[in-house]
Short mmCIF file of C-alpha atoms in Angstrom, two decimals:
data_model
loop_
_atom_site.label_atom_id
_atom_site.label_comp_id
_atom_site.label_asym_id
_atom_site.label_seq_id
_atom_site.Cartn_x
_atom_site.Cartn_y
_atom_site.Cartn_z
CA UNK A 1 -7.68 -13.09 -28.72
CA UNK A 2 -8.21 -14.71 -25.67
CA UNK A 3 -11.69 -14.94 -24.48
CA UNK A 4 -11.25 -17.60 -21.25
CA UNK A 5 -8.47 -15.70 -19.22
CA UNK A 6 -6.30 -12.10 -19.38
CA UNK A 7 -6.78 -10.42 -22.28
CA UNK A 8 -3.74 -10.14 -24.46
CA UNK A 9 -3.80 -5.79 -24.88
CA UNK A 10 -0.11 -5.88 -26.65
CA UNK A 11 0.71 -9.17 -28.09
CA UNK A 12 4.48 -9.57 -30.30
CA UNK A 13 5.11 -12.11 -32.00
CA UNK A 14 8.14 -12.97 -29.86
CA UNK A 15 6.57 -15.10 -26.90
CA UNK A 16 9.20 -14.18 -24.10
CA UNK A 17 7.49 -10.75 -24.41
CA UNK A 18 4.02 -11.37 -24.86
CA UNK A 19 1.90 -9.10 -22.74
CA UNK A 20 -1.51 -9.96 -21.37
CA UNK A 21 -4.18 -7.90 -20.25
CA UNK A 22 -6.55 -5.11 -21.25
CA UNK A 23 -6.40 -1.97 -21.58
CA UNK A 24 -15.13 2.25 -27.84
CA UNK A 25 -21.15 5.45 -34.20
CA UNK A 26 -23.79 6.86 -32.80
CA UNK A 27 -25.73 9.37 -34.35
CA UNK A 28 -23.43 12.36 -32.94
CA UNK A 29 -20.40 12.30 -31.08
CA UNK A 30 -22.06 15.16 -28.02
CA UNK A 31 -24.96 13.32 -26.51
CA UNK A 32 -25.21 16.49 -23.76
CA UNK A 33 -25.71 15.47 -20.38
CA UNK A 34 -29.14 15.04 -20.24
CA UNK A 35 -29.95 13.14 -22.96
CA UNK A 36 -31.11 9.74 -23.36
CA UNK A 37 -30.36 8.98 -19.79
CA UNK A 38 -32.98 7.59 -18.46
CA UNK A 39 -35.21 4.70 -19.43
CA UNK A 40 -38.14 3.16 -17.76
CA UNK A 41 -39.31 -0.39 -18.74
CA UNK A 42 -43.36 -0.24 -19.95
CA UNK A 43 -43.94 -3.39 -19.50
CA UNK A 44 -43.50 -3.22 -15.07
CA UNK A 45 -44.68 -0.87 -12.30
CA UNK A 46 -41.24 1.14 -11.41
CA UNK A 47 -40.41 -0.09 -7.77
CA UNK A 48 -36.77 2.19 -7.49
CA UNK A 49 -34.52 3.42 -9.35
CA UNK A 50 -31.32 1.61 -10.30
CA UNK A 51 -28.00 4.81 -11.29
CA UNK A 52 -25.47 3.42 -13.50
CA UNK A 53 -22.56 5.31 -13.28
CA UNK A 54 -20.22 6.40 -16.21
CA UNK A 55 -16.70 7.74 -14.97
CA UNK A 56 -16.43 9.58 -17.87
CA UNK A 57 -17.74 12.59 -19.14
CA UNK A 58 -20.99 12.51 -21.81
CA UNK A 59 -19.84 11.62 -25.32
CA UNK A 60 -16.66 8.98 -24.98
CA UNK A 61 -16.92 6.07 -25.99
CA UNK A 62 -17.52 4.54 -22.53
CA UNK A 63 -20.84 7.10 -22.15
CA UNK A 64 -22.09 5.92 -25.67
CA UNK A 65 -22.17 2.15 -24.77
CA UNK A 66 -23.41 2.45 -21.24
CA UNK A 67 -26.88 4.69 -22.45
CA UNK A 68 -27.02 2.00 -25.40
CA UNK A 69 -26.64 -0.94 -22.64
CA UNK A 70 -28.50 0.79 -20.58
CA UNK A 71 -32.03 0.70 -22.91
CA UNK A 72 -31.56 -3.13 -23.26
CA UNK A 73 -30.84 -3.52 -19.67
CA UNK A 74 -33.70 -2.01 -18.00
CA UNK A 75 -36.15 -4.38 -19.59
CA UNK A 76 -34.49 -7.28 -18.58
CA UNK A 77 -34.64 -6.27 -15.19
CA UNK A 78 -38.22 -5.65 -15.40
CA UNK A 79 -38.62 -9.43 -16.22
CA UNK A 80 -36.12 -10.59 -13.23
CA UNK A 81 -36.95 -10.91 -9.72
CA UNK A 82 -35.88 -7.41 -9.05
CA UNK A 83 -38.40 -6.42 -10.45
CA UNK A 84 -39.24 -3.30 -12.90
CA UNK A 85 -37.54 -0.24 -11.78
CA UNK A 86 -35.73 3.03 -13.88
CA UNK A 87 -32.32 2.76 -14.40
CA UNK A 88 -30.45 6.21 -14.78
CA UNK A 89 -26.91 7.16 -16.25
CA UNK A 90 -24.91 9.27 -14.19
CA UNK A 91 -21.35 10.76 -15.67
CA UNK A 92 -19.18 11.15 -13.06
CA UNK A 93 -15.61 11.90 -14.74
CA UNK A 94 -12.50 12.84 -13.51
CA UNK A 95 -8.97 10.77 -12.77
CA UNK A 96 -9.02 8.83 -15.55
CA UNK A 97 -12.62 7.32 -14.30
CA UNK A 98 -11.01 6.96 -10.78
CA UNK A 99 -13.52 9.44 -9.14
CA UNK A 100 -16.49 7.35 -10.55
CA UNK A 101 -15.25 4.26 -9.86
CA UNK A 102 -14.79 5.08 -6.04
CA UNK A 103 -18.20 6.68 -5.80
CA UNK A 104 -19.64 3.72 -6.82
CA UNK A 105 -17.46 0.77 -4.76
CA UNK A 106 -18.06 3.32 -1.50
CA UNK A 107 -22.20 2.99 -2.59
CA UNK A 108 -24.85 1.15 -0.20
CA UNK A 109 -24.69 -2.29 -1.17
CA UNK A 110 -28.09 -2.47 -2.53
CA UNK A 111 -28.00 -2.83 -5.92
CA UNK A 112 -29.33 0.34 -6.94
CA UNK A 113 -25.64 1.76 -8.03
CA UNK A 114 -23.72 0.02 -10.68
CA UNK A 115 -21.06 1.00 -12.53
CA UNK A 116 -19.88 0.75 -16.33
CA UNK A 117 -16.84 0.41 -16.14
CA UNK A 118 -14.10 0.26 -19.10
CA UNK A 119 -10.81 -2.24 -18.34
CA UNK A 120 -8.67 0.24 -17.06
CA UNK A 121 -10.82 1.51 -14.23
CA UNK A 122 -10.42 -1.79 -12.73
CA UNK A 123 -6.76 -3.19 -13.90
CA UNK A 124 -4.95 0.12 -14.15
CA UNK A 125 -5.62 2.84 -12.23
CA UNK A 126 -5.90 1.24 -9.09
CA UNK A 127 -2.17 1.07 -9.49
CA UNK A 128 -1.52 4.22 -10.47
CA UNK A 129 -3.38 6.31 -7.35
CA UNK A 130 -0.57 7.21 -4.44
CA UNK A 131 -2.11 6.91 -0.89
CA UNK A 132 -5.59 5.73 -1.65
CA UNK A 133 -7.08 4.01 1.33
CA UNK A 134 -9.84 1.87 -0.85
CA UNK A 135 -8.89 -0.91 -3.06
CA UNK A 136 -11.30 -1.86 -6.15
CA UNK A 137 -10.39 -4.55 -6.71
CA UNK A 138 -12.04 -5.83 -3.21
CA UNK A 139 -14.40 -3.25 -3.32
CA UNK A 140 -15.97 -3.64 -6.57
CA UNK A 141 -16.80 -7.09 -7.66
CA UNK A 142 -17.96 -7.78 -11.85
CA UNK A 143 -21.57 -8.31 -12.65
CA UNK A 144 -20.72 -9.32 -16.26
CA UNK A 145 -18.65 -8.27 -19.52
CA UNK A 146 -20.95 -6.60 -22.15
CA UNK A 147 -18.33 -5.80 -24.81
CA UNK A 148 -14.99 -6.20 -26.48
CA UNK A 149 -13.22 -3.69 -28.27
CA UNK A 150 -10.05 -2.49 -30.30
CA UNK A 151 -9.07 0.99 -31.03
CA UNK A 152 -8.94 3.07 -34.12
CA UNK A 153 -5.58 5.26 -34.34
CA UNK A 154 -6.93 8.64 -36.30
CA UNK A 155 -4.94 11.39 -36.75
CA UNK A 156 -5.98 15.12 -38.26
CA UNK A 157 -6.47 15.12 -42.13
CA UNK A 158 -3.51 17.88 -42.42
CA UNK A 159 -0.90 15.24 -41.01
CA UNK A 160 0.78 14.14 -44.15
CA UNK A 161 0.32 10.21 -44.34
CA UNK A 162 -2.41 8.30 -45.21
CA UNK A 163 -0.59 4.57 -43.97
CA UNK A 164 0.88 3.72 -40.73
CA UNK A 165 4.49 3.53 -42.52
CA UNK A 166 4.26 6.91 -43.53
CA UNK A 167 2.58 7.93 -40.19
CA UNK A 168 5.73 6.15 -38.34
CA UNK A 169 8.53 7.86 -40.89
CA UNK A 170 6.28 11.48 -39.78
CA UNK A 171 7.09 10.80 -36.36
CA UNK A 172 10.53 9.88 -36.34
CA UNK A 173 11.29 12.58 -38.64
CA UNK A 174 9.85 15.13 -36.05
CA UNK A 175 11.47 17.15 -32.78
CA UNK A 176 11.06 15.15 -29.89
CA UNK A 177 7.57 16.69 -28.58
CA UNK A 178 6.20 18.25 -31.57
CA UNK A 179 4.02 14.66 -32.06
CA UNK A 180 1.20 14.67 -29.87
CA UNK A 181 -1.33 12.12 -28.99
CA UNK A 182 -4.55 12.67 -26.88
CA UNK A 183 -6.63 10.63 -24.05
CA UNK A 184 -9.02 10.94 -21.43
CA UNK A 185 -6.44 11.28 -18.76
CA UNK A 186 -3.47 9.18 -17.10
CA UNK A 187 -4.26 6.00 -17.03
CA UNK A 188 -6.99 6.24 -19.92
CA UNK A 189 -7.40 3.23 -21.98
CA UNK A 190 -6.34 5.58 -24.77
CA UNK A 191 -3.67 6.78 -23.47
CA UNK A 192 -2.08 3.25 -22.65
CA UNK A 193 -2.88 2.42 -25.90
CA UNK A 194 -0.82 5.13 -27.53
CA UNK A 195 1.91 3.92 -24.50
CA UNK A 196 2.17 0.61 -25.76
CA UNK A 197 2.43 1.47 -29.60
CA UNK A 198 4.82 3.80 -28.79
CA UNK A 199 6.45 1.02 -27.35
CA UNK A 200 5.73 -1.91 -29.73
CA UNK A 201 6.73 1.19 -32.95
CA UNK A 202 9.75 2.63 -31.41
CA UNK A 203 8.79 6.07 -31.43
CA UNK A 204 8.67 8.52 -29.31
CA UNK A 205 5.23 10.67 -28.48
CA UNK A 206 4.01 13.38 -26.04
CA UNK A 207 1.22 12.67 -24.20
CA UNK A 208 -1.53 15.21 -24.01
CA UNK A 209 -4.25 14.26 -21.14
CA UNK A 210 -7.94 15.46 -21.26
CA UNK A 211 -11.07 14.89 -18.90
CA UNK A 212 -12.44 12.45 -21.38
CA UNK A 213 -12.34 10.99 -25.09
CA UNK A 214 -15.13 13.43 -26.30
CA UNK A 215 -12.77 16.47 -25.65
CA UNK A 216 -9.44 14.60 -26.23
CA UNK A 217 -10.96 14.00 -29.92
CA UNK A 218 -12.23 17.51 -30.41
CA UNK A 219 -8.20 18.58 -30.22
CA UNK A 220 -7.31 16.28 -32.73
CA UNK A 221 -10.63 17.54 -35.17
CA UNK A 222 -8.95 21.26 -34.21
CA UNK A 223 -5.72 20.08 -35.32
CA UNK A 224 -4.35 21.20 -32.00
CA UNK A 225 -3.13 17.09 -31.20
CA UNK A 226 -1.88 14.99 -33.76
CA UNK A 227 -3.23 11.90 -33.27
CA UNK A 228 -5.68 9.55 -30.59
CA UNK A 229 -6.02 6.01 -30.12
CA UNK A 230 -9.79 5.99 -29.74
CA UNK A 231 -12.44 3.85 -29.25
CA UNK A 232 -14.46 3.29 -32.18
CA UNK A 233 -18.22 4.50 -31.22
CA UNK A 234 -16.74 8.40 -30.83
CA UNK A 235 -14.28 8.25 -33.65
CA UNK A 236 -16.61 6.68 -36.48
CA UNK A 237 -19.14 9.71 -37.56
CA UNK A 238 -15.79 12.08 -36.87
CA UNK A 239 -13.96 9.09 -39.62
CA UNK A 240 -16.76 9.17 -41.90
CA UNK A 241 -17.33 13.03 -42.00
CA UNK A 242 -13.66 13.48 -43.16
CA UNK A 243 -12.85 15.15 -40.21
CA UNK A 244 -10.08 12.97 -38.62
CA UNK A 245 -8.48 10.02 -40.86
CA UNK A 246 -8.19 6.42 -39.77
CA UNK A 247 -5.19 5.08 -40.15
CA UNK A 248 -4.91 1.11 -38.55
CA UNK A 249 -7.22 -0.92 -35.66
CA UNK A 250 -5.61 -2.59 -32.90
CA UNK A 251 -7.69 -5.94 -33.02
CA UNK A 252 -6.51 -9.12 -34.70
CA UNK A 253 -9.15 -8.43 -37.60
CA UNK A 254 -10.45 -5.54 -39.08
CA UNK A 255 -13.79 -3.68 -37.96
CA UNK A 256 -16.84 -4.16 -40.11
CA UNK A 257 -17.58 -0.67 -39.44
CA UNK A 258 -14.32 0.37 -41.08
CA UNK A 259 -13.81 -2.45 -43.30
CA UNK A 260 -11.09 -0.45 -45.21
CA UNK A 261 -8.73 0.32 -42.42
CA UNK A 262 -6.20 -2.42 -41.90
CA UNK A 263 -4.62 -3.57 -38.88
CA UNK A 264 -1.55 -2.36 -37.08
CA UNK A 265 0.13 -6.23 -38.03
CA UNK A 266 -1.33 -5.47 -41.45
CA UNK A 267 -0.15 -2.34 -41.62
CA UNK A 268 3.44 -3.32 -40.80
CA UNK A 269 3.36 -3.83 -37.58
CA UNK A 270 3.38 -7.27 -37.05
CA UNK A 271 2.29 -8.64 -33.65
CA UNK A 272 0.74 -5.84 -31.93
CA UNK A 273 -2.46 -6.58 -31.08
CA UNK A 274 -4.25 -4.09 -28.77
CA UNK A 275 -7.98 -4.66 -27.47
CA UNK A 276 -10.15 -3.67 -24.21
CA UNK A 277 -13.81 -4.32 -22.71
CA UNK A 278 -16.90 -2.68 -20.93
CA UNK A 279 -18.03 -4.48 -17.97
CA UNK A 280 -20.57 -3.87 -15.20
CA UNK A 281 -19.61 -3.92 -11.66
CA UNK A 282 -20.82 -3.44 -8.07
CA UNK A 283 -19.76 -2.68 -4.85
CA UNK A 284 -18.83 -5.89 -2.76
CA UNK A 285 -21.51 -7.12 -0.26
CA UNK A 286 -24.08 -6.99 -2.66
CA UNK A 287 -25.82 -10.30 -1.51
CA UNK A 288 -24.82 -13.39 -3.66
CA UNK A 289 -28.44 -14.25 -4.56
CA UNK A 290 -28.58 -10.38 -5.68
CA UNK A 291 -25.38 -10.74 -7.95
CA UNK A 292 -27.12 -14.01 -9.91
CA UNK A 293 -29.97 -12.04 -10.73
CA UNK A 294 -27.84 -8.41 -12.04
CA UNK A 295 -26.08 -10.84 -13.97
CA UNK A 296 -28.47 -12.75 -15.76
CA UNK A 297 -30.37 -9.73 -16.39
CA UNK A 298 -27.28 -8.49 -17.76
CA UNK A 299 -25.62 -10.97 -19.87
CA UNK A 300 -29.64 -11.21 -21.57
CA UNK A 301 -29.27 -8.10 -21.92
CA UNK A 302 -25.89 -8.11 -23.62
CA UNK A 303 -27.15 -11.00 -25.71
CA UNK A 304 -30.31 -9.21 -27.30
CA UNK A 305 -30.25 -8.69 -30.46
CA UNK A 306 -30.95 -4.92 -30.19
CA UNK A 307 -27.23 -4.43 -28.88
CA UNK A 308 -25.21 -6.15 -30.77
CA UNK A 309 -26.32 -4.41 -33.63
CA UNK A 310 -25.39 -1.20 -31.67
CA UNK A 311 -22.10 -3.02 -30.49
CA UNK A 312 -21.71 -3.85 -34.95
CA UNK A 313 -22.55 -0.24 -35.52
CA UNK A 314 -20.04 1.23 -33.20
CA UNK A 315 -17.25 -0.96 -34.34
CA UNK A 316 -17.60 -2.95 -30.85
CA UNK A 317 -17.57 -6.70 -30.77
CA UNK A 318 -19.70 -8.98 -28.32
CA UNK A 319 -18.49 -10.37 -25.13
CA UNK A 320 -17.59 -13.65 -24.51
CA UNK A 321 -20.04 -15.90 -23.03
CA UNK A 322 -18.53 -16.22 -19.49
CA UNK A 323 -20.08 -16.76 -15.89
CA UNK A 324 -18.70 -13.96 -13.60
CA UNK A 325 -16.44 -16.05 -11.60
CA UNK A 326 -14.54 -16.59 -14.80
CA UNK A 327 -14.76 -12.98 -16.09
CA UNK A 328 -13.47 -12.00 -12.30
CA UNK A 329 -10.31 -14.65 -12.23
CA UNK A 330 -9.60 -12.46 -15.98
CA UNK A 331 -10.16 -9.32 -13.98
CA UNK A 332 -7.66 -10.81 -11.26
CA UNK A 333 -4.92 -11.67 -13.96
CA UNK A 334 -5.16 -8.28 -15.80
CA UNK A 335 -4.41 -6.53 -12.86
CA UNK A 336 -1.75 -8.41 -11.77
CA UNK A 337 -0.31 -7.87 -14.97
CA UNK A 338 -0.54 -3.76 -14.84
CA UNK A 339 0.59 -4.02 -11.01
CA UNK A 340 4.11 -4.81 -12.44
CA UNK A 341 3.43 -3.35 -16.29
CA UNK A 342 2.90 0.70 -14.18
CA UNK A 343 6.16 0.08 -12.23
CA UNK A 344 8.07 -1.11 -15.36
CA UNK A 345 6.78 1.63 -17.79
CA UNK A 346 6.93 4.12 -14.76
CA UNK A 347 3.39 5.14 -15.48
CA UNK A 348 2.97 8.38 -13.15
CA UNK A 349 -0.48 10.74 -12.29
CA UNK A 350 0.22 14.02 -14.05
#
């Protein structure tokens, strides 16, 4: 994995096609809307309060890490020179996160809107939106990375193969259609994910689009989708309750979560390496002097103990320790990548 510049989301072990770039349990997958979303540090007099926006609906893996971040965050604010204030999560879904992402980059530069963003937000579907005026990538700039992650390819219990041979032999042996696999929308790190396996396996899939993970997942439970590339936090409890089976991760190394699930290259898929991040970003002319102080308070916050055991638990892995001029030149690189990556898979909106 490369931690210092793009992230390598499909990697073969053929180097004139290597591919960099990017592309997340709790205790339930449905938080509801209203919970947990709001936290207030004890320890300072609440001066404002700071919305971190989720572009996802409650319950996907993106939601899950943000209210977790968000717990660990507010304190360190409290202790920085922004003083204490309430910081709130706010799910704003729709287009693939697109709708939240905007809301957020068109916010008063004040540093009381943030958003959590997940890779593609910021490296993909940019590219993918026809005839939009705003571009992210100058109108959001990074704060700081707070995660890695890989994926976890589950499929319902009923689908008869236990290993990713067997999974692969199912698919090929199927009418062209009748294999499904779920996401959070066009342009969902999910749904790349299952684009690039396709790709890296051979194998033809139909894509099924959702507004989110949470509901994208529930298909696959209801055995109405075959299979999802999911971040671990949402997928775990559905893994461990029997109600969806893992079948490989995408990482270079196995999960400790799911210690027992191999990875796609040991699974027989040798080369394919597939892996994301969450990141916190806001909207450009936020002061410089501003920035330094969101993103100490947020790498501490990233750092604390307290969240990377929730990052272990949800089968998440820590961020590199990176300055945000770094983490931004990786941002630059990962989108430059997907810029030519939409036009050569012909990536469309549905």
């Amino acid at each position: 994995m490369q931690q210092g510049g793009g992230y390598p989301l499909l990697r073969r072990t053929n180097p004139e096609i290597a591919m960099p770039l990017a592309v997340p349990t709790r205790r339930s997958l449905l938080l509801g809307a209203g919970a947990a979303g709001l936290w207030q540090p004890a320890t300072a007099q609440t001066q404002r309060a700071m919305t971190i926006v989720v572009p996802y609906a409650a319950g996907g893996g993106t939601d899950i890490t943000a209210r977790e971040f968000a717990q660990v965050f507010a304190p360190e604010l409290a202790t920085s020179a922004l003083g204490g204030q309430t910081v709130v999560v706010d799910n704003r879904g729709g287009a693939a996160g697109h709708v939240g992402s905007v809301s957020v980059a068109r916010a008063r530069p004040d540093a009381t809107t943030l958003l959590f963003a997940v890779s593609t937000n910021i490296v993909v579907n940019p590219h993918l939106q026809k005839g939009d005026r705003l571009d992210l990538a100058t109108a959001l700039q990074p704060v700081a990375q707070v995660s890695s992650y890989q994926y976890v390819l589950v499929v319902h219990p009923d689908v008869p193969a236990k290993t990713l041979p067997e999974l692969l032999s199912h698919i090929r042996g199927q009418p062209r259609g009748e294999l499904t696999y779920s996401s959070g929308g066009v342009g969902n790190a999910n749904h790349l994910a299952g684009v690039l396996f396709s790709e890296a396996a051979g194998v033809r899939m139909e894509h099924v689009p959702y507004r989110g993970t949470a509901p994208a997942l529930l298909d696959v439970v209801a055995g109405r989708v075959t299979m999802n590339f999911s971040s671990p936090p949402p997928a775990l409890a559905l893994v461990r309750e029997g109600k969806l089976r893992a079948i490989a991760v995408t990482g270079e190394k196995r999960i400790a979560a799911l210690p027992e699930v191999p990875t796609l290259a040991e699974a027989g898929l040798p080369g394919a390496v597939i892996i994301g991040w969450h990141g916190v970003f806001a909207p450009a002319g936020v002061p410089a002097q501003t920035m330094d102080r969101l993103e100490a308070a947020a790498r501490r916050a990233a750092a604390t103990p307290k969240f990377l055991d929730r990052l272990e638990h949800d089968g998440l892995e820590p961020a590199p320790a990176r300055p945000r001029a770094v983490f931004a030149e990786a941002v630059r690189q990962e989108s430059a990548y997907w810029a030519r990556k939409v036009q050569e898979l012909d990536l469309k909106l549905e």
